[in-house]
mmCIF file of N, CA and C in Angstrom:
data_model
loop_
_atom_site.group_PDB
_atom_site.id
_atom_site.type_symbol
_atom_site.label_atom_id
_atom_site.label_comp_id
_atom_site.label_asym_id
_atom_site.label_seq_id
_atom_site.Cartn_x
_atom_site.Cartn_y
_atom_site.Cartn_z
ATOM 1 N N UNK A 1 -10.233 -46.008 -22.483
ATOM 2 C CA UNK A 1 -9.812 -44.303 -22.387
ATOM 3 C C UNK A 1 -9.504 -44.224 -20.661
ATOM 4 N N UNK A 2 -8.593 -43.507 -20.139
ATOM 5 C CA UNK A 2 -8.369 -43.675 -19.001
ATOM 6 C C UNK A 2 -8.518 -41.821 -18.026
ATOM 7 N N UNK A 3 -8.992 -41.887 -17.223
ATOM 8 C CA UNK A 3 -9.614 -40.857 -16.659
ATOM 9 C C UNK A 3 -8.412 -40.553 -15.347
ATOM 10 N N UNK A 4 -7.583 -39.129 -16.073
ATOM 11 C CA UNK A 4 -6.693 -39.315 -14.362
ATOM 12 C C UNK A 4 -6.823 -37.779 -13.884
ATOM 13 N N UNK A 5 -7.117 -38.067 -12.232
ATOM 14 C CA UNK A 5 -7.654 -36.680 -11.846
ATOM 15 C C UNK A 5 -6.361 -35.675 -12.044
ATOM 16 N N UNK A 6 -6.407 -34.031 -11.809
ATOM 17 C CA UNK A 6 -5.700 -33.126 -12.260
ATOM 18 C C UNK A 6 -4.567 -32.775 -11.118
ATOM 19 N N UNK A 7 -5.077 -33.504 -9.993
ATOM 20 C CA UNK A 7 -4.086 -33.264 -8.735
ATOM 21 C C UNK A 7 -3.199 -34.255 -8.929
ATOM 22 N N UNK A 8 -3.285 -35.242 -9.413
ATOM 23 C CA UNK A 8 -2.480 -36.523 -9.909
ATOM 24 C C UNK A 8 -1.056 -36.176 -11.229
ATOM 25 N N UNK A 9 -1.995 -35.271 -11.561
ATOM 26 C CA UNK A 9 -0.522 -34.940 -12.794
ATOM 27 C C UNK A 9 0.526 -34.140 -12.394
ATOM 28 N N UNK A 10 1.665 -34.761 -12.894
ATOM 29 C CA UNK A 10 2.481 -34.383 -12.599
ATOM 30 C C UNK A 10 3.243 -33.052 -14.112
ATOM 31 N N UNK A 11 3.112 -32.003 -14.204
ATOM 32 C CA UNK A 11 3.238 -31.399 -15.130
ATOM 33 C C UNK A 11 4.834 -30.766 -15.548
ATOM 34 N N UNK A 12 5.370 -31.455 -14.823
ATOM 35 C CA UNK A 12 6.830 -30.857 -14.890
ATOM 36 C C UNK A 12 7.185 -32.361 -16.044
ATOM 37 N N UNK A 13 6.498 -32.915 -15.846
ATOM 38 C CA UNK A 13 7.282 -34.185 -17.022
ATOM 39 C C UNK A 13 6.461 -34.272 -18.088
ATOM 40 N N UNK A 14 5.678 -33.462 -18.739
ATOM 41 C CA UNK A 14 4.909 -33.375 -19.602
ATOM 42 C C UNK A 14 6.018 -32.260 -20.629
ATOM 43 N N UNK A 15 7.067 -31.712 -19.999
ATOM 44 C CA UNK A 15 7.823 -30.631 -20.939
ATOM 45 C C UNK A 15 7.384 -29.774 -21.930
ATOM 46 N N UNK A 16 6.169 -28.869 -21.555
ATOM 47 C CA UNK A 16 5.423 -28.313 -21.899
ATOM 48 C C UNK A 16 6.468 -26.957 -22.700
ATOM 49 N N UNK A 17 6.256 -26.312 -23.984
ATOM 50 C CA UNK A 17 6.622 -25.332 -24.337
ATOM 51 C C UNK A 17 5.939 -23.913 -24.433
ATOM 52 N N UNK A 18 6.475 -22.928 -24.658
ATOM 53 C CA UNK A 18 5.803 -21.635 -24.498
ATOM 54 C C UNK A 18 5.187 -20.797 -23.470
ATOM 55 N N UNK A 19 4.182 -20.518 -23.618
ATOM 56 C CA UNK A 19 3.435 -19.691 -22.081
ATOM 57 C C UNK A 19 3.038 -20.977 -21.909
ATOM 58 N N UNK A 20 2.543 -22.431 -22.237
ATOM 59 C CA UNK A 20 1.924 -23.282 -21.256
ATOM 60 C C UNK A 20 3.116 -23.599 -20.334
ATOM 61 N N UNK A 21 4.551 -23.824 -20.327
ATOM 62 C CA UNK A 21 5.227 -23.913 -19.553
ATOM 63 C C UNK A 21 5.003 -23.462 -18.036
ATOM 64 N N UNK A 22 3.871 -22.503 -18.195
ATOM 65 C CA UNK A 22 4.227 -21.450 -16.941
ATOM 66 C C UNK A 22 3.423 -22.174 -16.111
ATOM 67 N N UNK A 23 2.343 -23.087 -16.855
ATOM 68 C CA UNK A 23 1.616 -24.042 -15.712
ATOM 69 C C UNK A 23 2.244 -24.531 -14.575
ATOM 70 N N UNK A 24 3.630 -25.077 -14.908
ATOM 71 C CA UNK A 24 4.118 -25.938 -13.839
ATOM 72 C C UNK A 24 4.427 -24.977 -12.695
ATOM 73 N N UNK A 25 4.535 -23.705 -12.845
ATOM 74 C CA UNK A 25 4.655 -22.541 -11.819
ATOM 75 C C UNK A 25 3.350 -22.270 -10.949
ATOM 76 N N UNK A 26 2.352 -22.183 -11.657
ATOM 77 C CA UNK A 26 1.103 -22.330 -10.823
ATOM 78 C C UNK A 26 1.280 -22.458 -9.001
ATOM 79 N N UNK A 27 0.967 -21.327 -8.474
ATOM 80 C CA UNK A 27 0.619 -21.744 -7.267
ATOM 81 C C UNK A 27 1.989 -21.762 -6.489
ATOM 82 N N UNK A 28 3.038 -21.802 -7.087
ATOM 83 C CA UNK A 28 4.677 -21.426 -6.435
ATOM 84 C C UNK A 28 4.973 -19.975 -6.264
ATOM 85 N N UNK A 29 5.957 -19.737 -5.196
ATOM 86 C CA UNK A 29 6.365 -18.040 -5.319
ATOM 87 C C UNK A 29 7.204 -18.174 -6.136
ATOM 88 N N UNK A 30 7.303 -16.812 -6.793
ATOM 89 C CA UNK A 30 8.328 -16.760 -8.116
ATOM 90 C C UNK A 30 8.877 -15.059 -7.854
ATOM 91 N N UNK A 31 10.183 -15.095 -8.286
ATOM 92 C CA UNK A 31 10.346 -13.951 -8.424
ATOM 93 C C UNK A 31 10.670 -13.415 -10.118
ATOM 94 N N UNK A 32 10.074 -12.359 -10.220
ATOM 95 C CA UNK A 32 10.122 -11.631 -11.767
ATOM 96 C C UNK A 32 10.793 -10.457 -11.886
ATOM 97 N N UNK A 33 11.620 -10.199 -12.968
ATOM 98 C CA UNK A 33 12.244 -9.364 -13.342
ATOM 99 C C UNK A 33 11.367 -8.493 -14.316
ATOM 100 N N UNK A 34 11.158 -7.419 -14.032
ATOM 101 C CA UNK A 34 10.489 -6.888 -15.336
ATOM 102 C C UNK A 34 11.827 -6.072 -16.102
ATOM 103 N N UNK A 35 11.448 -5.733 -17.704
ATOM 104 C CA UNK A 35 11.914 -4.839 -18.418
ATOM 105 C C UNK A 35 12.571 -3.467 -17.219
ATOM 106 N N UNK A 36 11.939 -2.792 -16.602
ATOM 107 C CA UNK A 36 12.569 -1.627 -15.956
ATOM 108 C C UNK A 36 13.501 -1.844 -14.929
ATOM 109 N N UNK A 37 13.878 -3.116 -14.561
ATOM 110 C CA UNK A 37 14.514 -3.716 -13.741
ATOM 111 C C UNK A 37 13.920 -3.912 -12.199
ATOM 112 N N UNK A 38 12.716 -3.751 -12.192
ATOM 113 C CA UNK A 38 11.762 -4.136 -11.225
ATOM 114 C C UNK A 38 12.082 -5.324 -10.526
ATOM 115 N N UNK A 39 12.103 -5.970 -9.580
ATOM 116 C CA UNK A 39 12.153 -6.953 -8.807
ATOM 117 C C UNK A 39 10.811 -7.385 -8.122
ATOM 118 N N UNK A 40 10.099 -8.065 -8.586
ATOM 119 C CA UNK A 40 8.581 -8.727 -8.495
ATOM 120 C C UNK A 40 8.641 -9.886 -7.894
ATOM 121 N N UNK A 41 8.219 -9.803 -6.170
ATOM 122 C CA UNK A 41 7.516 -11.289 -5.411
ATOM 123 C C UNK A 41 6.403 -11.827 -5.522
ATOM 124 N N UNK A 42 5.837 -12.842 -5.648
ATOM 125 C CA UNK A 42 4.810 -12.962 -5.062
ATOM 126 C C UNK A 42 3.943 -14.506 -5.789
ATOM 127 N N UNK A 43 2.804 -15.075 -5.354
ATOM 128 C CA UNK A 43 2.291 -16.204 -5.770
ATOM 129 C C UNK A 43 1.278 -16.478 -7.069
ATOM 130 N N UNK A 44 2.428 -17.139 -7.881
ATOM 131 C CA UNK A 44 1.424 -17.061 -9.398
ATOM 132 C C UNK A 44 0.359 -17.600 -9.459
ATOM 133 N N UNK A 45 -1.014 -17.044 -9.552
ATOM 134 C CA UNK A 45 -2.039 -17.501 -9.387
ATOM 135 C C UNK A 45 -2.949 -17.670 -10.879
ATOM 136 N N UNK A 46 -2.203 -17.320 -11.822
ATOM 137 C CA UNK A 46 -2.591 -17.106 -13.036
ATOM 138 C C UNK A 46 -2.311 -16.735 -14.313
ATOM 139 N N UNK A 47 -2.267 -17.318 -15.597
ATOM 140 C CA UNK A 47 -1.725 -16.698 -16.643
ATOM 141 C C UNK A 47 -2.286 -16.969 -17.657
ATOM 142 N N UNK A 48 -2.353 -16.288 -18.939
ATOM 143 C CA UNK A 48 -2.728 -16.538 -20.278
ATOM 144 C C UNK A 48 -1.769 -16.667 -21.528
ATOM 145 N N UNK A 49 -2.656 -16.747 -22.614
ATOM 146 C CA UNK A 49 -1.419 -17.006 -23.644
ATOM 147 C C UNK A 49 -0.450 -16.151 -24.073
ATOM 148 N N UNK A 50 -1.196 -15.021 -23.246
ATOM 149 C CA UNK A 50 0.191 -13.608 -23.550
ATOM 150 C C UNK A 50 1.315 -13.528 -22.582
ATOM 151 N N UNK A 51 1.242 -14.272 -21.639
ATOM 152 C CA UNK A 51 2.126 -14.839 -20.853
ATOM 153 C C UNK A 51 1.892 -13.597 -19.390
ATOM 154 N N UNK A 52 0.737 -12.923 -19.787
ATOM 155 C CA UNK A 52 0.311 -11.684 -18.331
ATOM 156 C C UNK A 52 -0.201 -13.137 -17.372
ATOM 157 N N UNK A 53 0.461 -12.337 -16.367
ATOM 158 C CA UNK A 53 0.745 -13.181 -14.807
ATOM 159 C C UNK A 53 -0.121 -12.402 -14.053
ATOM 160 N N UNK A 54 -0.892 -13.311 -12.935
ATOM 161 C CA UNK A 54 -1.420 -12.420 -11.952
ATOM 162 C C UNK A 54 -0.820 -13.483 -10.571
ATOM 163 N N UNK A 55 0.034 -12.139 -9.995
ATOM 164 C CA UNK A 55 0.517 -12.647 -8.624
ATOM 165 C C UNK A 55 -0.144 -12.018 -7.532
ATOM 166 N N UNK A 56 -0.245 -12.929 -6.089
ATOM 167 C CA UNK A 56 -1.129 -13.120 -5.192
ATOM 168 C C UNK A 56 -0.122 -12.553 -4.479
ATOM 169 N N UNK A 57 -0.174 -11.324 -3.329
ATOM 170 C CA UNK A 57 0.682 -11.200 -1.879
ATOM 171 C C UNK A 57 1.860 -10.685 -2.953
ATOM 172 N N UNK A 58 1.444 -9.955 -3.681
ATOM 173 C CA UNK A 58 2.868 -9.707 -4.291
ATOM 174 C C UNK A 58 3.297 -8.333 -3.801
ATOM 175 N N UNK A 59 4.760 -8.398 -3.646
ATOM 176 C CA UNK A 59 6.101 -7.273 -3.343
ATOM 177 C C UNK A 59 6.847 -6.852 -4.404
ATOM 178 N N UNK A 60 7.082 -5.379 -4.019
ATOM 179 C CA UNK A 60 8.278 -5.258 -5.002
ATOM 180 C C UNK A 60 9.479 -5.297 -4.570
ATOM 181 N N UNK A 61 10.735 -5.954 -4.374
ATOM 182 C CA UNK A 61 11.978 -6.116 -3.461
ATOM 183 C C UNK A 61 12.892 -4.761 -4.312
ATOM 184 N N UNK A 62 13.115 -3.923 -3.152
ATOM 185 C CA UNK A 62 14.102 -2.685 -3.812
ATOM 186 C C UNK A 62 15.078 -3.062 -2.911
ATOM 187 N N UNK A 63 16.264 -3.044 -3.423
ATOM 188 C CA UNK A 63 17.432 -3.379 -2.923
ATOM 189 C C UNK A 63 18.548 -2.381 -3.513
ATOM 190 N N UNK A 64 19.018 -1.286 -2.264
ATOM 191 C CA UNK A 64 19.871 -0.128 -2.501
ATOM 192 C C UNK A 64 20.684 -0.888 -1.744
ATOM 193 N N UNK A 65 22.501 -0.599 -2.359
ATOM 194 C CA UNK A 65 23.377 -1.171 -0.955
ATOM 195 C C UNK A 65 23.169 -2.549 -0.475
ATOM 196 N N UNK A 66 23.881 -2.273 0.697
ATOM 197 C CA UNK A 66 23.123 -3.541 1.161
ATOM 198 C C UNK A 66 21.694 -3.515 2.226
ATOM 199 N N UNK A 67 21.130 -2.694 1.699
ATOM 200 C CA UNK A 67 19.625 -2.092 2.440
ATOM 201 C C UNK A 67 18.492 -3.009 1.647
ATOM 202 N N UNK A 68 17.609 -3.687 2.135
ATOM 203 C CA UNK A 68 16.425 -3.700 1.504
ATOM 204 C C UNK A 68 15.221 -3.526 1.853
ATOM 205 N N UNK A 69 13.424 -3.713 1.233
ATOM 206 C CA UNK A 69 12.501 -3.441 1.664
ATOM 207 C C UNK A 69 11.675 -3.828 0.584
ATOM 208 N N UNK A 70 10.634 -4.896 1.215
ATOM 209 C CA UNK A 70 9.268 -5.167 -0.120
ATOM 210 C C UNK A 70 8.648 -4.506 0.816
ATOM 211 N N UNK A 71 7.802 -3.802 -0.899
ATOM 212 C CA UNK A 71 7.421 -2.899 -0.874
ATOM 213 C C UNK A 71 5.616 -3.714 -1.288
ATOM 214 N N UNK A 72 4.407 -3.341 -0.790
ATOM 215 C CA UNK A 72 3.499 -4.240 -0.613
ATOM 216 C C UNK A 72 2.829 -3.623 -1.979
ATOM 217 N N UNK A 73 2.079 -5.037 -2.733
ATOM 218 C CA UNK A 73 1.754 -4.608 -4.299
ATOM 219 C C UNK A 73 0.100 -5.190 -4.211
ATOM 220 N N UNK A 74 -0.088 -6.356 -3.339
ATOM 221 C CA UNK A 74 -1.339 -6.904 -3.224
ATOM 222 C C UNK A 74 -1.454 -8.004 -4.673
ATOM 223 N N UNK A 75 -2.424 -7.789 -4.661
ATOM 224 C CA UNK A 75 -3.177 -8.728 -6.222
ATOM 225 C C UNK A 75 -2.143 -8.004 -7.260
ATOM 226 N N UNK A 76 -1.576 -8.755 -7.928
ATOM 227 C CA UNK A 76 -0.916 -7.832 -8.671
ATOM 228 C C UNK A 76 -0.600 -8.508 -10.211
ATOM 229 N N UNK A 77 -1.036 -7.777 -11.331
ATOM 230 C CA UNK A 77 -1.215 -7.955 -12.802
ATOM 231 C C UNK A 77 0.134 -7.973 -13.567
ATOM 232 N N UNK A 78 0.787 -8.662 -13.919
ATOM 233 C CA UNK A 78 2.228 -8.200 -14.841
ATOM 234 C C UNK A 78 1.437 -8.699 -16.166
ATOM 235 N N UNK A 79 1.739 -7.598 -17.233
ATOM 236 C CA UNK A 79 1.885 -7.611 -18.565
ATOM 237 C C UNK A 79 2.821 -8.681 -18.940
ATOM 238 N N UNK A 80 2.978 -9.888 -20.072
ATOM 239 C CA UNK A 80 3.886 -10.438 -20.000
ATOM 240 C C UNK A 80 4.976 -10.517 -20.996
ATOM 241 N N UNK A 81 4.514 -9.132 -22.022
ATOM 242 C CA UNK A 81 5.972 -8.600 -22.417
ATOM 243 C C UNK A 81 6.663 -7.442 -21.587
ATOM 244 N N UNK A 82 6.474 -7.859 -20.302
ATOM 245 C CA UNK A 82 7.669 -6.713 -19.637
ATOM 246 C C UNK A 82 8.298 -7.889 -18.809
ATOM 247 N N UNK A 83 7.853 -9.093 -18.989
ATOM 248 C CA UNK A 83 8.916 -9.972 -18.026
ATOM 249 C C UNK A 83 10.650 -10.466 -18.814
ATOM 250 N N UNK A 84 11.283 -10.227 -18.083
ATOM 251 C CA UNK A 84 12.584 -10.353 -18.590
ATOM 252 C C UNK A 84 13.228 -11.797 -17.969
ATOM 253 N N UNK A 85 12.779 -12.221 -16.732
ATOM 254 C CA UNK A 85 13.228 -13.286 -16.045
ATOM 255 C C UNK A 85 12.227 -13.429 -15.373
ATOM 256 N N UNK A 86 11.843 -14.962 -15.180
ATOM 257 C CA UNK A 86 10.577 -15.489 -13.975
ATOM 258 C C UNK A 86 11.177 -17.169 -13.367
ATOM 259 N N UNK A 87 11.175 -17.142 -12.545
ATOM 260 C CA UNK A 87 12.044 -18.367 -11.041
ATOM 261 C C UNK A 87 11.401 -18.418 -10.268
ATOM 262 N N UNK A 88 11.541 -19.630 -10.196
ATOM 263 C CA UNK A 88 11.010 -19.902 -8.440
ATOM 264 C C UNK A 88 12.137 -19.413 -7.481
ATOM 265 N N UNK A 89 11.141 -19.075 -6.126
ATOM 266 C CA UNK A 89 11.925 -18.595 -5.346
ATOM 267 C C UNK A 89 12.538 -19.670 -4.167
ATOM 268 N N UNK A 90 13.856 -19.631 -3.953
ATOM 269 C CA UNK A 90 14.510 -20.938 -3.194
ATOM 270 C C UNK A 90 14.552 -20.337 -1.708
ATOM 271 N N UNK A 91 13.041 -20.937 -0.850
ATOM 272 C CA UNK A 91 13.030 -19.787 0.363
ATOM 273 C C UNK A 91 14.357 -20.097 1.576
ATOM 274 N N UNK A 92 15.108 -21.035 1.255
ATOM 275 C CA UNK A 92 15.932 -21.302 2.315
ATOM 276 C C UNK A 92 17.163 -19.758 2.199
ATOM 277 N N UNK A 93 17.441 -20.464 0.390
ATOM 278 C CA UNK A 93 18.454 -19.018 -0.079
ATOM 279 C C UNK A 93 17.939 -17.386 0.394
ATOM 280 N N UNK A 94 16.436 -17.348 0.284
ATOM 281 C CA UNK A 94 15.780 -16.060 0.296
ATOM 282 C C UNK A 94 15.741 -15.898 1.455
ATOM 283 N N UNK A 95 15.952 -17.006 2.512
ATOM 284 C CA UNK A 95 15.815 -16.021 3.964
ATOM 285 C C UNK A 95 17.390 -15.952 4.906
ATOM 286 N N UNK A 96 18.490 -16.783 3.785
ATOM 287 C CA UNK A 96 20.191 -16.238 4.106
ATOM 288 C C UNK A 96 20.142 -14.536 3.748
ATOM 289 N N UNK A 97 19.319 -14.355 2.395
ATOM 290 C CA UNK A 97 19.759 -13.263 1.776
ATOM 291 C C UNK A 97 19.037 -11.945 2.572
ATOM 292 N N UNK A 98 17.958 -12.389 3.148
ATOM 293 C CA UNK A 98 17.111 -11.131 3.656
ATOM 294 C C UNK A 98 17.679 -11.234 5.024
ATOM 295 N N UNK A 99 18.378 -12.339 5.955
ATOM 296 C CA UNK A 99 18.609 -12.270 7.051
ATOM 297 C C UNK A 99 20.039 -11.945 7.622
ATOM 298 N N UNK A 100 20.888 -12.815 6.278
ATOM 299 C CA UNK A 100 22.006 -12.215 6.452
ATOM 300 C C UNK A 100 23.018 -11.783 6.023
ATOM 301 N N UNK A 101 22.487 -11.561 4.438
ATOM 302 C CA UNK A 101 23.318 -10.363 3.432
ATOM 303 C C UNK A 101 22.769 -9.407 3.309
ATOM 304 N N UNK A 102 21.363 -9.239 3.830
ATOM 305 C CA UNK A 102 21.338 -7.517 3.718
ATOM 306 C C UNK A 102 20.430 -6.957 5.002
ATOM 307 N N UNK A 103 20.327 -6.375 5.269
ATOM 308 C CA UNK A 103 19.301 -5.396 5.905
ATOM 309 C C UNK A 103 18.241 -4.726 5.809
ATOM 310 N N UNK A 104 16.945 -5.269 6.432
ATOM 311 C CA UNK A 104 16.098 -4.588 5.971
ATOM 312 C C UNK A 104 15.481 -3.402 6.599
ATOM 313 N N UNK A 105 15.213 -2.665 5.919
ATOM 314 C CA UNK A 105 14.622 -1.019 6.574
ATOM 315 C C UNK A 105 13.082 -1.005 5.904
ATOM 316 N N UNK A 106 12.517 0.393 6.597
ATOM 317 C CA UNK A 106 11.388 0.539 6.278
ATOM 318 C C UNK A 106 11.285 0.655 4.602
ATOM 319 N N UNK A 107 9.783 0.815 4.132
ATOM 320 C CA UNK A 107 9.746 1.244 3.143
ATOM 321 C C UNK A 107 9.744 2.499 2.538
ATOM 322 N N UNK A 108 9.727 3.233 3.417
ATOM 323 C CA UNK A 108 9.956 5.072 3.201
ATOM 324 C C UNK A 108 11.407 5.111 3.290
ATOM 325 N N UNK A 109 12.088 4.557 3.874
ATOM 326 C CA UNK A 109 13.522 4.456 4.311
ATOM 327 C C UNK A 109 14.223 3.665 2.832
ATOM 328 N N UNK A 110 13.843 2.949 2.455
ATOM 329 C CA UNK A 110 14.364 1.954 1.062
ATOM 330 C C UNK A 110 13.963 3.360 -0.404
ATOM 331 N N UNK A 111 12.546 3.740 -0.167
ATOM 332 C CA UNK A 111 12.101 4.473 -1.448
ATOM 333 C C UNK A 111 13.311 5.779 -1.363
ATOM 334 N N UNK A 112 13.729 6.104 0.047
ATOM 335 C CA UNK A 112 14.261 7.805 -0.329
ATOM 336 C C UNK A 112 15.585 7.304 -0.927
ATOM 337 N N UNK A 113 16.189 6.157 -0.146
ATOM 338 C CA UNK A 113 17.312 5.636 -0.935
ATOM 339 C C UNK A 113 17.836 5.243 -2.201
ATOM 340 N N UNK A 114 16.779 4.818 -2.918
ATOM 341 C CA UNK A 114 16.404 4.325 -4.441
ATOM 342 C C UNK A 114 16.758 5.636 -5.198
ATOM 343 N N UNK A 115 15.789 6.835 -4.329
ATOM 344 C CA UNK A 115 15.443 8.548 -4.899
ATOM 345 C C UNK A 115 16.796 8.804 -4.586
ATOM 346 N N UNK A 116 17.651 9.106 -3.851
ATOM 347 C CA UNK A 116 19.036 9.179 -3.795
ATOM 348 C C UNK A 116 20.373 8.576 -4.811
ATOM 349 N N UNK A 117 20.007 7.064 -5.002
ATOM 350 C CA UNK A 117 20.954 6.531 -5.947
ATOM 351 C C UNK A 117 20.467 6.500 -7.336
ATOM 352 N N UNK A 118 19.292 6.910 -7.285
ATOM 353 C CA UNK A 118 18.847 7.266 -8.828
ATOM 354 C C UNK A 118 19.527 9.231 -9.333
ATOM 355 N N UNK A 119 19.533 9.473 -8.242
ATOM 356 C CA UNK A 119 20.004 11.227 -8.466
ATOM 357 C C UNK A 119 21.319 11.237 -8.610
ATOM 358 N N UNK A 120 22.217 10.396 -7.754
ATOM 359 C CA UNK A 120 23.675 10.261 -7.804
ATOM 360 C C UNK A 120 24.119 9.379 -9.405
ATOM 361 N N UNK A 121 23.254 8.871 -9.750
ATOM 362 C CA UNK A 121 23.583 8.238 -11.001
ATOM 363 C C UNK A 121 23.588 9.150 -12.655
ATOM 364 N N UNK A 122 22.319 9.976 -11.906
ATOM 365 C CA UNK A 122 22.361 10.837 -12.924
ATOM 366 C C UNK A 122 23.274 12.098 -13.283
ATOM 367 N N UNK A 123 23.564 12.464 -12.005
ATOM 368 C CA UNK A 123 24.814 13.359 -11.373
ATOM 369 C C UNK A 123 26.388 13.285 -12.230
ATOM 370 N N UNK A 124 26.266 11.814 -12.163
ATOM 371 C CA UNK A 124 27.661 10.859 -12.280
ATOM 372 C C UNK A 124 27.808 11.041 -14.153
ATOM 373 N N UNK A 125 26.218 10.353 -14.688
ATOM 374 C CA UNK A 125 26.158 10.643 -15.972
ATOM 375 C C UNK A 125 26.508 11.890 -16.496
ATOM 376 N N UNK A 126 26.120 13.037 -16.236
ATOM 377 C CA UNK A 126 26.137 14.322 -16.968
ATOM 378 C C UNK A 126 27.563 14.917 -16.579
ATOM 379 N N UNK A 127 27.901 14.643 -15.699
ATOM 380 C CA UNK A 127 29.465 14.841 -15.138
ATOM 381 C C UNK A 127 30.490 14.183 -16.181
ATOM 382 N N UNK A 128 30.130 12.573 -16.695
ATOM 383 C CA UNK A 128 31.134 11.922 -17.218
ATOM 384 C C UNK A 128 30.818 12.694 -18.877
ATOM 385 N N UNK A 129 29.688 12.942 -19.039
ATOM 386 C CA UNK A 129 28.984 13.685 -20.321
ATOM 387 C C UNK A 129 29.524 14.789 -20.692
ATOM 388 N N UNK A 130 29.806 15.572 -19.411
ATOM 389 C CA UNK A 130 30.481 16.791 -19.792
ATOM 390 C C UNK A 130 32.045 16.842 -19.907
ATOM 391 N N UNK A 131 32.738 15.865 -19.172
ATOM 392 C CA UNK A 131 34.226 15.732 -19.419
ATOM 393 C C UNK A 131 34.107 15.261 -20.642
ATOM 394 N N UNK A 132 33.380 14.521 -21.459
ATOM 395 C CA UNK A 132 34.158 13.752 -22.183
ATOM 396 C C UNK A 132 34.069 14.862 -23.448
ATOM 397 N N UNK A 133 32.823 16.035 -23.477
ATOM 398 C CA UNK A 133 32.936 16.725 -24.651
ATOM 399 C C UNK A 133 34.134 18.025 -24.438
ATOM 400 N N UNK A 134 34.636 18.274 -22.953
ATOM 401 C CA UNK A 134 35.520 19.123 -22.914
ATOM 402 C C UNK A 134 37.194 18.337 -23.220
ATOM 403 N N UNK A 135 36.808 17.245 -22.944
ATOM 404 C CA UNK A 135 38.337 16.377 -22.903
ATOM 405 C C UNK A 135 38.475 16.234 -24.736
ATOM 406 N N UNK A 136 37.377 16.063 -25.466
ATOM 407 C CA UNK A 136 37.221 15.581 -26.951
ATOM 408 C C UNK A 136 38.021 16.691 -28.278
ATOM 409 N N UNK A 137 38.068 17.598 -27.882
ATOM 410 C CA UNK A 137 38.826 18.811 -28.787
ATOM 411 C C UNK A 137 40.111 18.325 -28.552
ATOM 412 N N UNK A 138 40.643 17.856 -27.214
ATOM 413 C CA UNK A 138 41.935 18.157 -27.282
ATOM 414 C C UNK A 138 42.802 16.695 -28.253
ATOM 415 N N UNK A 139 44.200 17.185 -28.616
ATOM 416 C CA UNK A 139 44.683 16.540 -29.457
ATOM 417 C C UNK A 139 45.839 16.130 -29.100
ATOM 418 N N UNK A 140 45.983 14.582 -28.504
ATOM 419 C CA UNK A 140 46.924 13.846 -27.966
ATOM 420 C C UNK A 140 47.623 13.566 -28.565
ATOM 421 N N UNK A 141 47.783 13.702 -29.721
ATOM 422 C CA UNK A 141 48.717 13.073 -30.509
ATOM 423 C C UNK A 141 50.125 13.814 -30.940
ATOM 424 N N UNK A 142 49.645 15.028 -30.842
ATOM 425 C CA UNK A 142 51.106 16.201 -30.978
ATOM 426 C C UNK A 142 51.819 16.052 -29.935
#
């Protein structure tokens, strides 16, 4: 029986399934998209059999139009059932996105912009609903 040090194990070659495959992502910087649409970035430090995840140095990346800000969250626990998508961050592409394609603004500015965008979305939905009710009784076939 040969004893192999943990540091020399290549977890990627094991082809793990289910939550065990999360072991490949330990100590890597991840982007996690949640059910509510939030995008969380951070370094994965731990996970369990339910795919609950612990992130260190976590931030919520809020993007509104061409502006963004990273809202600091610190040490952050994500319940596994809320994870929609999870993947490693390509640091080179992240730099291009955050330095060339988007403009960084303060946390206060982005939160205000997000609230305004949500208010605009609700207003548009209400207007659309009102118009569909108003136009529905019209008989356009006559």
